[in-house]
Amino acid sequence: MFCFQCEQTAGCSGCTKNVGVCGKTANTANLQDKLTGALIGLAKACGSNQKTENTDRIIIEGLFTTVTNVNFNDNTLEEMIEKVHREKERIAPGCVACISRCDNTDDYNMDELWNSDEDICSLKSLILFGIRGMAAYAYHGLVLGYEDSEVNEFFYRALSVISYDLSSDKLLETVLKVGEVNLKCMELLDRANTDAYGTPTPTKVPLTIEKGPFIVISGHDLKDLELLLKQTEDKGINIYTHGEMLPAHGYPELKKYSHLKGNFGTAWQNQQKEFDNIKGPVLFTTNCLMPVKESYSDRVFTTEVVSYPEMVHIGEDKDFTPVINKALELGGYEEDKKLTGINGGEYVTTGFAHGTVLSVADKVIDGVKTGKISHFFLVGGCDGARVGRNYYTDFVKQTPKDSIILTLACGKYRFNDLDLEDIEGLPRIMDMGQCNDAYSAIKVATALAEAFQCEVNQLPLSMVLSWYEQKAVCILLTLLYLGIKDIYLGPTLPAFISPNVLKVLVDNYNISPITTPEEDLKKILNK
């Protein structure tokens, strides 16, 4: 196998043995490559043939399936590959039987990418991993009935580019185009979520698990949470979010359910410890699933593109009866179970999306003008298991007391239970939501720049980001497309960024690897 798409890849260079660091086997990794090659063949077949909405969905679903920590099941991967092949045969029925074969629509051999020139491989990897992350956002929008033709069309173009013999300059153009289209995709998903569930409002979320039956729901899919809440109403079962589902508590149309009680545990990489002998079932709706331990293997359920061998999968009918029955069977804890965040806090606060923050924009602007707010730090991104991520906890603790910390995605679990007080009624830590809610941070930054009649790069705003998987990649590309500079990135730089490509990013955007909180803060504040 060869895989270097996530931050925890072996030796910071690539997983090449029988099992990847994420837990997927070599066969699973090879099948994901095969699926990607099939998607490239399908995309190229659609260049001169008529695609349909079903083709769009297959492309998006297939890309999402290959995101880290989504699918560990060889059987479902093989089924997905066959689905792609059937769609290609439907669209271009004459290709297989063609006497004068051109091979243009054949499945792409991913070894050609991995063994290509270092810089070409790096740029094409940025494109591939970026559209994998974007596909996750497009998928969530699609579930809620929202899609965009420009976003959908770009998946075909980007997949095709991976198989083309192009110069570095041309590939770099496509890399930045990924960022541009992803901005449109994040805007689409933001609209889908708020139209369906309302504008998030600040909400204090307890970490205590009340006695009695309960279900933990993990991932990003708000529609799955809504359906679960409806199916568990009046059944005496409490619902707790986990990981990236935490921001759901801020949406009015979800928080109205009285049995949506709180949040279970911390970030995704702690699940094997936190789910050990858990007294309730866990439903995974998207990525962030880890290899399942025996102590809770009988109570893990998957849905959508998530799949793991021998786990019960909830299909398209979305009948969560097996999950509900398991919750009633396990019965929950006999007494309230008090859990805490990483820093000992008993609750966390979420719901500071752009609608909320911009509603108090006058107060924020006045705080800057009067010197009560000295700086904004966007400390967000993925969490992970690699040593060194305590950097983000220490960084936040050491930020000036007159600064605001904007945060999003699961990296916030490193510090979101800290009590840093407030500034003139504004909390110093504002959780803006899931990783896709980077759109909220962009909206706030551009609004502040307009208010102060300056460029975003001239604001007292610094971005200190952590990455793990492909959704973080597409967000980074969006920030680069917008011309955002001086981003601090960690805990390590991506293995798929070659030295020459890194030089381009440093020269043009001044991207910096994180060092120590003390040194980076000194550099930022003395700028």
XYZ file of C-alpha atoms in Angstrom:
527
model
C 0.000 0.000 0.000
C 0.944 3.644 -0.297
C -0.946 6.429 1.438
C 0.159 9.829 2.670
C -3.108 11.760 2.646
C -3.453 12.325 6.415
C -1.302 14.030 9.043
C -0.511 10.905 11.038
C 1.024 9.019 8.103
C 3.944 6.775 9.076
C 7.248 8.556 9.555
C 5.678 11.766 8.216
C 6.283 10.361 4.750
C 3.721 7.654 3.947
C 2.118 4.403 5.089
C 3.603 1.545 3.051
C 3.181 -1.583 5.164
C 0.292 -4.000 5.618
C -1.712 -1.661 7.843
C -1.845 2.130 7.790
C -1.581 4.233 10.930
C -5.323 4.946 10.639
C -6.018 1.209 10.836
C -6.987 0.456 7.245
C -5.387 -2.591 5.691
C -3.231 -2.605 2.576
C -6.093 -4.205 0.649
C -8.491 -1.482 1.781
C -6.011 1.211 0.762
C -5.522 -0.434 -2.636
C -9.289 -0.652 -3.149
C -9.606 3.042 -2.350
C -6.970 3.722 -5.006
C -8.887 1.502 -7.399
C -12.073 3.426 -6.612
C -10.310 6.722 -7.250
C -9.004 5.407 -10.580
C -12.524 4.326 -11.525
C -13.885 7.776 -10.645
C -11.260 9.379 -12.898
C -12.338 7.073 -15.737
C -15.991 7.979 -15.143
C -15.174 11.703 -15.049
C -13.347 11.499 -18.378
C -16.166 9.454 -19.921
C -18.520 12.317 -19.072
C -16.375 14.728 -21.084
C -18.167 13.845 -24.299
C -21.203 11.989 -22.956
C -24.318 13.046 -21.078
C -24.127 12.706 -17.297
C -27.088 12.853 -14.923
C -27.798 13.885 -11.340
C -27.161 10.265 -10.409
C -23.678 10.527 -11.944
C -23.003 13.611 -9.823
C -24.044 11.773 -6.687
C -21.856 8.767 -7.498
C -18.827 11.012 -8.052
C -19.417 12.871 -4.768
C -20.186 9.709 -2.803
C -17.152 7.921 -4.226
C -14.780 10.737 -3.328
C -16.230 11.044 0.176
C -15.787 7.299 0.671
C -12.018 7.679 0.296
C -11.605 10.362 3.001
C -9.550 9.162 5.987
C -11.482 7.304 8.711
C -14.643 6.817 6.645
C -14.642 3.335 5.151
C -12.708 0.314 6.407
C -14.938 -2.234 4.662
C -13.550 -3.962 1.560
C -16.977 -5.292 0.580
C -18.624 -1.879 0.416
C -15.603 -0.457 -1.415
C -15.909 -3.180 -4.050
C -19.634 -2.404 -4.334
C -18.843 1.274 -4.827
C -16.294 0.474 -7.539
C -18.880 -1.657 -9.324
C -21.425 1.178 -9.042
C -18.943 3.532 -10.726
C -18.269 1.007 -13.496
C -22.000 0.490 -14.128
C -22.513 4.228 -14.397
C -19.640 4.574 -16.862
C -21.037 1.754 -18.973
C -24.463 3.456 -18.944
C -23.004 6.802 -20.012
C -20.536 5.481 -22.592
C -21.886 2.044 -23.570
C -19.762 1.781 -26.679
C -16.376 2.290 -25.033
C -15.828 -1.264 -23.820
C -16.830 -2.838 -27.112
C -15.106 -0.239 -29.272
C -12.836 -1.726 -31.956
C -10.549 1.318 -32.035
C -10.099 1.799 -28.306
C -8.579 5.114 -27.219
C -8.209 4.140 -23.532
C -9.264 7.664 -22.527
C -12.088 6.433 -20.305
C -10.272 3.456 -18.783
C -9.740 3.397 -15.031
C -6.685 5.427 -14.108
C -3.788 3.548 -12.542
C -2.981 5.469 -9.348
C 0.572 4.104 -9.356
C 1.199 6.550 -12.196
C 0.440 9.381 -9.804
C 2.384 8.061 -6.815
C 5.449 7.326 -8.974
C 5.405 10.567 -10.950
C 7.775 13.530 -10.615
C 7.853 14.716 -6.993
C 6.413 18.168 -7.677
C 3.776 16.892 -10.111
C 2.729 14.268 -7.571
C 2.565 16.954 -4.886
C 0.349 19.298 -6.887
C -1.941 16.530 -8.130
C -2.227 15.227 -4.555
C -3.300 18.683 -3.401
C -6.006 18.611 -6.070
C -7.143 15.075 -5.245
C -7.154 15.457 -1.477
C -8.783 18.869 -1.782
C -11.724 17.582 -3.830
C -12.096 14.616 -1.490
C -12.653 17.064 1.346
C -14.937 19.237 -0.761
C -16.983 16.165 -1.712
C -17.805 15.661 1.957
C -19.292 19.165 2.115
C -21.128 18.710 -1.180
C -22.551 15.424 0.109
C -23.979 17.035 3.260
C -25.561 19.762 1.158
C -26.995 17.172 -1.223
C -28.624 15.306 1.671
C -30.501 18.511 2.520
C -31.515 19.064 -1.116
C -28.893 21.675 -1.984
C -26.437 21.396 -4.848
C -24.612 23.679 -7.240
C -23.891 22.918 -10.884
C -20.519 24.714 -10.839
C -19.384 22.700 -7.817
C -20.572 19.441 -9.355
C -18.971 20.171 -12.731
C -15.637 20.941 -11.116
C -15.333 17.455 -9.622
C -15.222 16.038 -13.173
C -12.667 18.593 -14.307
C -10.383 18.116 -11.296
C -10.506 14.316 -11.489
C -9.639 14.435 -15.188
C -6.702 16.784 -14.568
C -5.080 14.157 -12.335
C -4.605 11.923 -15.393
C -3.308 14.680 -17.690
C 0.303 15.502 -18.454
C 0.370 19.153 -17.369
C 3.031 21.582 -16.238
C 3.446 22.620 -12.618
C 2.072 26.082 -13.406
C -1.095 24.650 -14.930
C -1.563 22.274 -11.994
C -1.075 25.118 -9.528
C -3.914 26.972 -11.261
C -6.168 23.985 -10.616
C -4.972 23.751 -7.002
C -6.154 27.319 -6.386
C -9.346 26.617 -8.321
C -10.097 23.870 -5.787
C -9.963 26.573 -3.113
C -12.242 28.868 -5.112
C -14.885 26.215 -5.774
C -14.682 24.939 -2.196
C -15.604 28.435 -0.970
C -18.747 28.206 -3.060
C -19.380 24.702 -1.710
C -18.993 25.804 1.926
C -21.327 28.733 1.281
C -23.864 26.302 -0.175
C -23.676 24.014 2.853
C -23.922 26.966 5.233
C -27.129 28.017 3.504
C -28.458 24.458 3.523
C -27.851 24.075 7.263
C -29.281 27.442 8.268
C -32.308 27.138 5.973
C -33.078 23.743 7.476
C -32.211 24.357 11.117
C -31.994 28.120 11.671
C -29.108 30.431 12.518
C -26.974 28.987 15.344
C -27.091 30.814 18.659
C -24.613 30.619 21.565
C -25.411 27.560 23.655
C -23.784 26.132 26.772
C -23.490 22.348 26.374
C -23.043 20.120 29.447
C -20.611 17.207 29.407
C -22.454 15.186 32.067
C -24.317 12.067 30.894
C -27.636 11.752 32.693
C -28.744 8.379 34.018
C -30.879 6.199 31.811
C -30.810 5.037 28.171
C -28.868 7.186 25.710
C -27.408 7.261 22.207
C -24.193 8.982 21.127
C -24.147 10.369 17.590
C -20.849 11.267 15.964
C -19.789 12.924 12.723
C -21.053 15.925 10.762
C -24.438 15.006 9.282
C -27.137 17.200 10.853
C -29.883 15.470 8.853
C -29.064 12.132 10.475
C -29.217 13.787 13.904
C -32.602 15.305 13.101
C -33.987 11.937 12.006
C -32.611 10.260 15.131
C -34.153 12.928 17.357
C -37.541 12.441 15.705
C -37.390 8.652 16.007
C -36.406 8.770 19.685
C -38.994 11.320 20.816
C -40.981 10.173 23.865
C -38.982 6.940 24.106
C -37.079 7.900 27.253
C -33.764 7.956 25.381
C -31.382 10.907 25.632
C -29.184 11.942 22.702
C -25.582 13.132 23.080
C -23.353 14.532 20.374
C -19.739 13.517 19.907
C -16.839 15.124 18.059
C -17.857 17.330 15.142
C -21.561 16.923 15.924
C -21.184 19.263 18.942
C -22.141 22.451 16.994
C -25.606 20.952 16.373
C -26.597 22.234 19.824
C -26.573 25.790 18.473
C -29.220 25.251 15.770
C -32.750 26.300 16.926
C -34.547 23.531 15.035
C -32.356 20.863 16.666
C -31.991 22.280 20.164
C -35.785 22.417 20.478
C -35.719 18.664 21.143
C -35.547 18.373 24.926
C -33.824 14.991 24.780
C -30.797 16.459 22.951
C -28.961 16.693 26.238
C -25.247 17.364 25.850
C -21.921 16.192 24.467
C -20.113 12.918 25.154
C -16.344 12.928 25.406
C -13.794 14.904 23.467
C -12.263 14.654 19.995
C -12.382 11.677 17.633
C -8.925 10.237 18.381
C -9.906 9.538 22.011
C -12.881 7.337 21.120
C -11.204 3.975 21.716
C -10.629 4.982 25.339
C -13.824 6.979 25.894
C -16.116 4.370 24.286
C -14.605 1.508 26.297
C -17.607 -0.359 27.774
C -19.878 2.598 27.037
C -23.434 1.979 28.279
C -25.088 3.180 25.118
C -24.796 2.740 21.325
C -22.770 5.040 19.076
C -23.953 6.070 15.609
C -21.281 7.220 13.143
C -22.693 9.445 10.397
C -19.459 10.513 8.670
C -15.697 10.215 9.026
C -13.686 10.024 12.257
C -14.388 6.343 12.872
C -11.421 4.437 14.292
C -10.882 0.669 14.349
C -13.500 -0.637 16.736
C -12.433 -2.273 20.009
C -14.075 -5.458 21.274
C -15.378 -3.779 24.452
C -17.892 -1.747 22.433
C -18.035 -3.518 19.061
C -21.605 -4.686 19.696
C -22.847 -1.105 20.056
C -21.339 0.694 17.064
C -23.636 1.523 14.143
C -22.790 3.221 10.851
C -24.784 5.032 8.197
C -24.276 6.925 4.912
C -20.768 6.280 3.446
C -19.282 5.130 6.766
C -18.658 1.400 6.878
C -16.741 -1.014 9.065
C -16.649 -4.830 8.830
C -19.311 -6.616 10.890
C -20.871 -3.391 12.205
C -24.631 -2.895 11.677
C -25.193 -0.389 8.880
C -28.327 1.758 8.704
C -29.287 2.036 5.060
C -31.148 4.564 2.956
C -34.424 3.910 4.774
C -32.876 5.594 7.844
C -34.700 3.296 10.246
C -32.726 3.663 13.458
C -34.701 0.973 15.289
C -31.595 -1.233 15.831
C -29.818 1.706 17.500
C -32.857 2.526 19.616
C -33.287 -1.091 20.712
C -29.625 -1.305 21.677
C -29.973 1.848 23.782
C -32.932 0.373 25.636
C -31.141 -2.957 26.054
C -28.003 -1.372 27.535
C -30.053 0.894 29.764
C -27.439 3.608 30.190
C -25.754 4.539 33.487
C -27.518 3.988 36.795
C -26.458 7.413 38.037
C -25.433 10.610 36.289
C -21.915 10.235 34.908
C -19.891 13.430 35.130
C -17.430 13.765 32.280
C -15.086 16.677 31.666
C -13.142 18.241 28.852
C -9.397 17.841 28.451
C -8.774 20.714 30.846
C -11.333 19.629 33.452
C -14.214 21.846 32.355
C -17.757 20.532 32.859
C -19.317 22.251 29.856
C -18.430 23.782 26.492
C -20.093 26.571 24.518
C -20.884 26.549 20.802
C -23.073 28.462 18.340
C -20.910 31.468 17.402
C -21.422 31.215 13.650
C -21.149 34.282 11.425
C -24.797 35.208 11.980
C -24.225 35.569 15.719
C -20.824 37.248 15.566
C -21.887 39.742 12.903
C -25.011 40.591 14.908
C -22.680 42.151 17.503
C -20.238 43.515 14.932
C -20.627 47.060 16.265
C -19.541 45.898 19.689
C -16.573 44.024 18.234
C -15.503 46.974 16.089
C -15.838 49.370 19.010
C -13.755 46.997 21.144
C -10.936 47.151 18.593
C -11.145 50.923 18.163
C -11.082 51.557 21.911
C -8.227 49.117 22.476
C -10.285 46.691 24.559
C -9.698 43.994 21.916
C -6.075 43.814 20.797
C -6.075 40.793 18.489
C -8.114 37.967 16.991
C -6.736 34.455 16.735
C -8.385 31.813 14.576
C -7.150 28.626 16.257
C -8.971 25.854 14.461
C -8.756 22.698 12.418
C -8.491 18.984 13.060
C -7.427 17.214 16.208
C -5.318 14.085 16.107
C -3.163 11.687 18.064
C 0.322 12.827 17.070
C 2.500 14.149 19.888
C 2.746 17.935 19.811
C -0.895 18.898 19.545
C -0.813 20.197 23.114
C 0.789 23.191 21.352
C -2.711 24.488 20.628
C -3.795 24.266 24.274
C -0.675 26.087 25.418
C -1.009 28.658 22.657
C -4.568 29.565 23.628
C -3.676 29.733 27.319
C -0.886 32.188 26.536
C -2.839 34.533 24.277
C -3.263 38.074 25.664
C -6.253 38.535 27.954
C -7.598 41.250 25.666
C -7.674 38.951 22.607
C -10.486 36.880 21.084
C -10.059 33.238 20.034
C -12.246 32.109 17.154
C -12.284 28.348 16.733
C -13.906 25.610 14.684
C -13.617 21.902 13.874
C -12.533 19.249 16.374
C -9.181 20.858 17.165
C -11.099 23.055 19.607
C -11.417 20.146 22.033
C -7.853 20.912 23.084
C -9.048 24.095 24.802
C -12.814 24.658 24.421
C -13.522 23.828 28.068
C -11.151 26.518 29.345
C -12.663 29.453 31.221
C -10.913 32.483 29.742
C -13.608 34.939 30.918
C -14.850 37.634 28.529
C -14.207 41.104 27.140
C -17.077 43.540 27.661
C -19.559 40.650 27.564
C -17.916 38.961 24.574
C -16.569 35.501 25.438
C -12.892 35.135 24.624
C -13.457 31.711 23.045
C -16.067 31.614 20.275
C -16.794 28.198 18.755
C -17.935 28.813 15.185
C -18.840 25.192 14.451
C -17.717 22.270 12.329
C -14.782 22.297 9.910
C -17.060 23.373 7.057
C -17.992 26.401 9.176
C -14.649 27.893 8.200
C -17.023 29.805 5.953
C -18.215 31.619 9.096
C -14.671 32.656 9.943
C -14.172 33.920 6.381
C -17.431 35.903 6.539
C -16.409 37.512 9.831
C -12.902 38.318 8.589
C -14.144 39.941 5.377
C -16.803 41.910 7.294
C -14.172 43.250 9.690
C -11.916 44.169 6.774
C -14.779 46.099 5.177
C -15.544 47.854 8.469
C -11.931 48.963 8.891
C -11.514 49.633 5.164
C -8.477 47.410 4.865
C -7.406 44.044 3.492
C -7.940 40.889 5.561
C -4.170 40.526 5.816
C -4.017 43.962 7.485
C -6.417 43.022 10.290
C -5.171 42.190 13.795
C -6.074 38.593 12.934
C -3.787 35.560 12.948
C -4.627 32.040 11.777
C -3.062 29.159 13.665
C -4.370 25.961 12.093
C -4.091 22.242 12.752
C -4.721 19.708 10.031
C -5.378 15.980 9.906
C -7.343 14.986 6.837
C -8.645 16.115 3.476
C -11.328 18.561 4.577
C -8.608 20.612 6.226
C -6.728 20.517 2.915
C -9.586 22.050 0.916
C -10.126 24.737 3.580
C -6.434 25.647 3.429
C -6.696 25.912 -0.367
C -9.690 28.235 0.031
C -7.693 30.501 2.329
C -4.856 30.551 -0.214
C -7.288 31.333 -3.038
C -8.504 34.304 -0.969
C -4.918 35.500 -0.651
C -4.709 34.967 3.114
C -1.105 35.124 4.252
C 0.964 34.353 7.351
C -0.898 31.153 8.259
C 0.737 28.998 10.925
C 0.208 25.305 10.160
C 0.860 22.218 12.263
C 1.545 19.998 13.992
C 3.541 18.818 10.946
C 3.563 19.903 7.330
C 1.767 17.563 4.899
C 3.964 14.762 3.583
C 2.553 15.271 0.098
C 3.872 18.833 -0.176
C 7.245 18.650 -1.905
C 10.067 21.088 -1.034
C 9.551 23.028 -4.271
C 5.782 23.301 -3.774
C 6.363 24.328 -0.171
C 8.704 27.058 -1.394
C 5.953 28.395 -3.650
C 3.540 28.473 -0.690
C 6.082 30.163 1.554
C 7.153 32.701 -1.075
C 3.609 33.619 -2.078
C 1.647 33.167 1.148
C 4.266 33.082 3.903
C 2.925 29.835 5.347
C 4.898 28.900 8.462
C 5.160 25.610 10.351
C 4.357 26.051 14.024
C 7.326 26.119 16.429
C 6.528 26.822 20.083
C 3.601 28.845 21.443
C 6.008 31.345 22.974
C 8.011 31.909 19.792
C 4.980 32.043 17.504
C 3.065 34.444 19.742
C 6.106 36.678 19.982
C 6.430 36.695 16.204
C 2.707 37.398 15.700
C 2.347 40.149 18.273
C 5.547 41.944 17.289
C 4.679 41.992 13.614
